N, CA and C of each residue as an Amber inpcrd file, in Angstrom:
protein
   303
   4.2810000  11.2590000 -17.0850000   3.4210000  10.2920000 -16.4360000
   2.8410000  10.8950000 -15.1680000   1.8370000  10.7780000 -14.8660000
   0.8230000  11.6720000 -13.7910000   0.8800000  10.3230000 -12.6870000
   1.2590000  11.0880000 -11.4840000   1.2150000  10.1060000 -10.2510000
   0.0230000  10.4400000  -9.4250000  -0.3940000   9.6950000  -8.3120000
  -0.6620000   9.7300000  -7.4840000   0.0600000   9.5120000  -6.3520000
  -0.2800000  10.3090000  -5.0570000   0.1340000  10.1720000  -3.6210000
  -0.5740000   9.6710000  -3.0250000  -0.7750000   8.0390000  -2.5180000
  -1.6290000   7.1030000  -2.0280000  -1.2390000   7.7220000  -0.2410000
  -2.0760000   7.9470000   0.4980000  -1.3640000   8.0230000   1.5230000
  -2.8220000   6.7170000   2.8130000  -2.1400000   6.8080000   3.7820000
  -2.9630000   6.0180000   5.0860000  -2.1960000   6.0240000   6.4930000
  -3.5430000   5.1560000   7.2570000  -2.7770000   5.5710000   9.0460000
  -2.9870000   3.7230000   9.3310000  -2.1090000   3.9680000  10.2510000
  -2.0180000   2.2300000  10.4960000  -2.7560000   2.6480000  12.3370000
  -3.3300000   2.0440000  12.8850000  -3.1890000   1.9850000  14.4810000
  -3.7800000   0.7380000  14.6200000  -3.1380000   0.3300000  16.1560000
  -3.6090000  -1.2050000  16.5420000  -4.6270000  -0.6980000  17.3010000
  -5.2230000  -2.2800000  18.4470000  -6.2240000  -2.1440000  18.1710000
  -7.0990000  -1.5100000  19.3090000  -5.6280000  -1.0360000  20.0110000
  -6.1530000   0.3060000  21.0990000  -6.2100000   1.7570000  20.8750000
  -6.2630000   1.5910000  19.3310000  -5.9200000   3.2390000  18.9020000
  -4.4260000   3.7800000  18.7550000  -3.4760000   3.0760000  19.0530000
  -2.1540000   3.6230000  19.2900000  -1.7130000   3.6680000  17.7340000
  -0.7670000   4.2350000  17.6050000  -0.3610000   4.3030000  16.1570000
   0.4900000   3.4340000  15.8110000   0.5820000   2.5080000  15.0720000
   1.6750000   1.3270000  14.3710000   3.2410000   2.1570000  13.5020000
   3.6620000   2.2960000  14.4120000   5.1890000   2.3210000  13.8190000
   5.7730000   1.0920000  13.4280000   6.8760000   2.0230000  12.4130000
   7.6160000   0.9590000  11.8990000   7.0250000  -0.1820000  11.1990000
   5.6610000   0.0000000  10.3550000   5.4080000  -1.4090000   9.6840000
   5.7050000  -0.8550000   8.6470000   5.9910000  -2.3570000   7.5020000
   6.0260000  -1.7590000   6.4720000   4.6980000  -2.0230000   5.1000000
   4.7430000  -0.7540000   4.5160000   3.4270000  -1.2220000   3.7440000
   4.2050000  -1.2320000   2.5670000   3.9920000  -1.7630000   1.1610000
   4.0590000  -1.8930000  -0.0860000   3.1240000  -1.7470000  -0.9420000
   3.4870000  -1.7610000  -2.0800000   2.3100000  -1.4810000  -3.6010000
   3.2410000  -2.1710000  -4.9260000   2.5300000  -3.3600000  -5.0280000
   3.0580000  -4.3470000  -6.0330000   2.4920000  -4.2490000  -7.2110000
   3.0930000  -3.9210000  -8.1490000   2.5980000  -3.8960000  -9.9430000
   2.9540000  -5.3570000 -10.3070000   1.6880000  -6.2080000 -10.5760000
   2.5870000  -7.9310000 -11.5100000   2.3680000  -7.6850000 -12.9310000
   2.1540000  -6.9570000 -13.4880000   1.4940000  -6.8890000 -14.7740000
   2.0920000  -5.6350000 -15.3960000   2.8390000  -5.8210000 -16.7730000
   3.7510000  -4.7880000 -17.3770000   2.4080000  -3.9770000 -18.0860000
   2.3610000  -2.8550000 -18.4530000   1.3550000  -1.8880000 -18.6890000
   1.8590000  -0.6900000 -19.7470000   1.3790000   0.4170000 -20.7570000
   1.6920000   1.0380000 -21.4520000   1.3930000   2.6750000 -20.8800000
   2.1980000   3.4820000 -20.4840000   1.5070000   4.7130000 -20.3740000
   1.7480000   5.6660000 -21.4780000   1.1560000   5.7560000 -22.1300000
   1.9290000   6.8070000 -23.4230000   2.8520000   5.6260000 -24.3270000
   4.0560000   6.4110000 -23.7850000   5.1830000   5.4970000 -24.7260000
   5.9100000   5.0210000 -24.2580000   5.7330000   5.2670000 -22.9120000
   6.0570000   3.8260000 -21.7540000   6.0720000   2.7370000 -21.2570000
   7.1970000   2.2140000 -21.1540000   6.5840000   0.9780000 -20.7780000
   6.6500000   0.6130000 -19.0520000   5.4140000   0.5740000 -18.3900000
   5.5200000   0.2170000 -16.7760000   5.8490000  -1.6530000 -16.4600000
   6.9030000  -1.7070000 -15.8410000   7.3290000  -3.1120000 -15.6090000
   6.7360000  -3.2050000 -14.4920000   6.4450000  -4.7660000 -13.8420000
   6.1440000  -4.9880000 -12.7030000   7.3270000  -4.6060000 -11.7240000
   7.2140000  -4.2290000  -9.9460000   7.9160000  -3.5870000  -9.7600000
   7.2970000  -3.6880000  -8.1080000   7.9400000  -3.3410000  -6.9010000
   7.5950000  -3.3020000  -5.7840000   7.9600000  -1.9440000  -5.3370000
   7.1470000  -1.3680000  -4.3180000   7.3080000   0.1750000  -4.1420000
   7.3200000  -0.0250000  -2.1230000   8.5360000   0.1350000  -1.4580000
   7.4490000   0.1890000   0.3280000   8.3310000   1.3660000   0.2110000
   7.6430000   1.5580000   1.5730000   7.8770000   2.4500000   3.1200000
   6.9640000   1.8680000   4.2520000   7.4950000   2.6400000   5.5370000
   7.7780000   2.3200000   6.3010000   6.9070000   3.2300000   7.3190000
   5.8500000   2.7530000   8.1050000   4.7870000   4.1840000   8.9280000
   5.7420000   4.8770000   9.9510000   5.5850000   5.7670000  10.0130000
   6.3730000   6.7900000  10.9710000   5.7010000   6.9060000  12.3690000
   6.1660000   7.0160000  13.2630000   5.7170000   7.1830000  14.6710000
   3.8510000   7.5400000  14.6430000   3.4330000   8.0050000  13.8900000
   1.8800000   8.1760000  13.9770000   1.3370000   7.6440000  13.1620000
   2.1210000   6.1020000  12.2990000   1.3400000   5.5530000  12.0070000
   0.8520000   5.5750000  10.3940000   1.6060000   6.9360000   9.6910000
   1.1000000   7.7890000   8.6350000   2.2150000   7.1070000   7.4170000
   1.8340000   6.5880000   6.0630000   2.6360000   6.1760000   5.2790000
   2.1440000   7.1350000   3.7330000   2.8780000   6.7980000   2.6740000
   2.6920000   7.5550000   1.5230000   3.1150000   6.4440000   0.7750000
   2.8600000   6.1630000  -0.0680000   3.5270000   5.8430000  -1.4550000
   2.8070000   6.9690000  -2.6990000   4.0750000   6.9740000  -3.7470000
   3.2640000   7.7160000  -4.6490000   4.0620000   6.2960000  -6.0730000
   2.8360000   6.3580000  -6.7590000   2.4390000   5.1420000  -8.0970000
   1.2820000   6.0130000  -9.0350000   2.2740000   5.7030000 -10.3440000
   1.2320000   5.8530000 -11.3150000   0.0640000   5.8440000 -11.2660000
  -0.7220000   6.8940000 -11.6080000  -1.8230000   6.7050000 -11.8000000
  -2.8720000   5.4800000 -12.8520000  -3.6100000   5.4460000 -12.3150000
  -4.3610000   4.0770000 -13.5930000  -3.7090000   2.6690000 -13.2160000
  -3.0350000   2.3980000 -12.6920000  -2.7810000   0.8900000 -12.2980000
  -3.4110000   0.4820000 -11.5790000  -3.2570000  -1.3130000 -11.4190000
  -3.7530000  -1.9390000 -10.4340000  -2.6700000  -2.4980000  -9.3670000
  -2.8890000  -2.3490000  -8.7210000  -1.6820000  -2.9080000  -7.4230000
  -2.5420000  -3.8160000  -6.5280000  -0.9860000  -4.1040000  -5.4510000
  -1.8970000  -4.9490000  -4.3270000  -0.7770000  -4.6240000  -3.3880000
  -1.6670000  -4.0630000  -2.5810000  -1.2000000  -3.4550000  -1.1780000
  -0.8640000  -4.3160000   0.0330000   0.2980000  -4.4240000   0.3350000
   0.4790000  -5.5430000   1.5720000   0.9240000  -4.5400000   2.8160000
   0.5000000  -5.0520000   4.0240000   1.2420000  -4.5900000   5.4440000
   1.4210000  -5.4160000   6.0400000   2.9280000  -5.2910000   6.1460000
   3.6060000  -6.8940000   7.4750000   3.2360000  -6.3030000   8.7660000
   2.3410000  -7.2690000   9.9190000   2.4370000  -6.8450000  10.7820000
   3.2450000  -7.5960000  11.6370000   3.5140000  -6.9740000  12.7440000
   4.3730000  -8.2360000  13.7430000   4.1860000  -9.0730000  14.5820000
   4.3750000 -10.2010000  14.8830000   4.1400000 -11.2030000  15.2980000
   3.2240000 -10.9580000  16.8770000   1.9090000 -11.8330000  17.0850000
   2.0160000 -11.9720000  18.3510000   2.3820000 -12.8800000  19.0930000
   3.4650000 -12.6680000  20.1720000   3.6860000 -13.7430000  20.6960000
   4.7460000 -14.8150000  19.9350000   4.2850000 -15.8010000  19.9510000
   5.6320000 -16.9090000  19.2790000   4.6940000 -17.2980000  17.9310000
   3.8130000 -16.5210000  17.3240000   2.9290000 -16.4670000  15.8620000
   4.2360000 -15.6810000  14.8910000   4.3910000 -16.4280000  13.4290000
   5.3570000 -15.6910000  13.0210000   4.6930000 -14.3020000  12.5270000
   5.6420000 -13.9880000  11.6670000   5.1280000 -12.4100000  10.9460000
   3.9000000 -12.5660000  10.0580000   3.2490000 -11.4770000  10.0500000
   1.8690000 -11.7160000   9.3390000   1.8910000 -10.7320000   8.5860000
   1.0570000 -10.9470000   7.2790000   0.9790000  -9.9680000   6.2830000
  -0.6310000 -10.1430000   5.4450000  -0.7590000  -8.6180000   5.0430000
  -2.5470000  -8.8890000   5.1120000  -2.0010000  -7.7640000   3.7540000
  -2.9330000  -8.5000000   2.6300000  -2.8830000  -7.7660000   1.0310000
  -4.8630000  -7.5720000   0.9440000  -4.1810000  -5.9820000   0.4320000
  -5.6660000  -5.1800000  -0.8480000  -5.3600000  -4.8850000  -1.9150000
  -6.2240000  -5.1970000  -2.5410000  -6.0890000  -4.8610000  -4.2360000
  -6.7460000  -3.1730000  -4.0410000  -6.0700000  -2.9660000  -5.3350000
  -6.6620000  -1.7040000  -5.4130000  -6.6110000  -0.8140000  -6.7550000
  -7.1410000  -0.3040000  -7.3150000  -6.9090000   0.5480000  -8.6340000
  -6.7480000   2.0310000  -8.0400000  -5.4500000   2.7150000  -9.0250000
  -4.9270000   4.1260000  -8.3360000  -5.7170000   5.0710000  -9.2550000
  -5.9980000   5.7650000  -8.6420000  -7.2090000   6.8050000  -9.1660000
  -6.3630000   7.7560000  -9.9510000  -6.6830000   8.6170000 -11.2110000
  -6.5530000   9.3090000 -11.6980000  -6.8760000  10.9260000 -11.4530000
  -6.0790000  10.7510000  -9.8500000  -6.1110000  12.2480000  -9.3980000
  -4.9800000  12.4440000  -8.9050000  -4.3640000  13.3240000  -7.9730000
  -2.6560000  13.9320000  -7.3860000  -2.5690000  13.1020000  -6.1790000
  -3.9460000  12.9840000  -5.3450000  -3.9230000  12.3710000  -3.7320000
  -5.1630000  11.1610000  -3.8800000  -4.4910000  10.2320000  -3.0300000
  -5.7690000   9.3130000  -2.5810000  -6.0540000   8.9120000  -1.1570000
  -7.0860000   8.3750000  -0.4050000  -6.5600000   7.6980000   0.7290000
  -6.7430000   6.4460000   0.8250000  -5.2060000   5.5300000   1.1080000
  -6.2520000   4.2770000   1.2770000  -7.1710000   3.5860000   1.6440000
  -7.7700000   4.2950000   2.4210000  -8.8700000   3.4540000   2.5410000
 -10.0410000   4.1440000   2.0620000 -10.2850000   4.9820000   1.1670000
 -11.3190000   4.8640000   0.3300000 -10.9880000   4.1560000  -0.9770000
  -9.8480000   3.8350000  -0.8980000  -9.0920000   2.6060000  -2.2650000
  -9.5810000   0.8840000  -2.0620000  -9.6780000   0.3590000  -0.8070000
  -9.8520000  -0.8450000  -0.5600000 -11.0660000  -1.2170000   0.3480000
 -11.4780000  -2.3070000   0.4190000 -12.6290000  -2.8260000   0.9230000
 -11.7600000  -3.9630000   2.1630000 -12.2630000  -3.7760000   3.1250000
 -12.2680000  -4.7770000   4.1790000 -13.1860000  -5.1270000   4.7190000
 -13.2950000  -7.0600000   4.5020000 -14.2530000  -7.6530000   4.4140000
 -14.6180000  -8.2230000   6.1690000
């Protein structure tokens, strides 16, 4: 099965880099690769001091990308989802994967 390495940078909204959030890549939909069978399934990590995350997911799926961010103030936790289809190459970046509207 041929993966991809989705990678991206998180920074707020002074440029600083977002540590410690976590991003995910959710499969809801069971899928065939070959003679495989892909179950739905949740994938995170976690941005590292600059902000920089990876997931690597099958290629050819559709996912939906969430990042919890953290609260401001006495607002609880917030979380912001992209859909996205994983390209059928070794590397991607997210954000030539998703649209923000």
């Amino acid at each position: 099965m041929a993966t991809c390495a989705v990678s991206g940078n998180i920074l707020d909204p002074s440029g600083t880099a977002a540590a410690s959030l976590e991003v995910s890549a959710r499969v809801n939909q069971s899928s065939l690769s070959g003679t495989s069978l892909i179950v739905p399934a949740q994938l995170t990590t976690t941005t590292n001091s600059s902000g920089n995350w990876t997931l690597t997911i099958q290629q050819s799926l559709s996912v939906i990308f969430t990042v919890e961010y953290p609260p401001l103030g006495t607002e609880p936790m917030r979380v912001e989802s992209f859909t996205a289809n994983i390209p059928a190459t070794t590397t991607a970046s997210f954000s030539n994967l998703i649209v923000v509207e």
